Amino acid sequence: MCHCGTIIVCCILFAIAIAVAIYYGVIQVDEDASDTIKETGSKIKHSIKDGLKKLSDD
């Protein structure tokens, strides 16, 4: 059975793995991509906070 918490943890671990790969140069990105990555990270952070808030409200 899948639980919402398990999916959130998997997404967070996947995002961390991508960030580490970019940091160590495994995945090459150009300079313009850094703003997009920061923006996407902020959106992910806000959606996780909203999801946790909804879970705590239930």
Coordinates of C-alpha atoms in Angstrom, one line a residue:
M1 CA 0.0 0.0 0.0
C2 CA 1.2 3.5 -0.8
H3 CA 1.0 6.2 1.8
C4 CA 1.2 9.9 1.0
G5 CA 4.2 10.2 3.4
T6 CA 6.1 7.6 1.5
I7 CA 5.6 9.3 -1.8
I8 CA 6.8 12.7 -0.3
V9 CA 9.9 11.0 1.0
C10 CA 10.7 9.4 -2.3
C11 CA 10.2 12.7 -4.1
I12 CA 12.5 14.5 -1.7
L13 CA 15.2 11.8 -2.0
F14 CA 15.0 12.0 -5.8
A15 CA 15.3 15.8 -5.7
I16 CA 18.4 15.5 -3.5
A17 CA 19.9 12.9 -5.8
I18 CA 19.4 15.3 -8.8
A19 CA 20.9 18.2 -6.9
V20 CA 24.0 16.2 -5.9
A21 CA 24.4 15.0 -9.5
I22 CA 24.3 18.6 -10.7
Y23 CA 26.7 19.8 -8.0
Y24 CA 29.3 17.1 -8.8
G25 CA 29.0 17.7 -12.5
V26 CA 27.4 14.3 -13.4
I27 CA 24.5 16.3 -15.0
Q28 CA 25.7 19.3 -17.0
V29 CA 23.6 22.5 -16.9
D30 CA 24.2 25.9 -18.4
E31 CA 24.4 29.1 -16.5
D32 CA 20.8 30.1 -17.3
A33 CA 19.4 26.9 -15.8
S34 CA 20.4 28.0 -12.3
D35 CA 17.5 30.5 -12.0
T36 CA 15.1 27.8 -13.3
I37 CA 16.4 25.3 -10.8
K38 CA 16.0 27.8 -7.9
E39 CA 12.5 28.7 -9.0
T40 CA 11.6 25.0 -9.3
G41 CA 13.1 24.3 -5.9
S42 CA 11.0 27.1 -4.3
K43 CA 7.8 25.7 -5.9
I44 CA 8.6 22.2 -4.6
K45 CA 9.3 23.5 -1.1
H46 CA 6.0 25.4 -1.1
S47 CA 4.0 22.4 -2.4
I48 CA 5.5 20.2 0.3
K49 CA 4.6 22.7 3.0
D50 CA 1.0 22.9 1.6
G51 CA 0.8 19.1 1.5
L52 CA 2.0 18.8 5.1
K53 CA -0.4 21.5 6.2
K54 CA -3.3 19.6 4.5
L55 CA -2.3 16.4 6.2
S56 CA -2.1 18.1 9.6
D57 CA -5.6 19.7 9.0
D58 CA -7.2 16.3 8.4

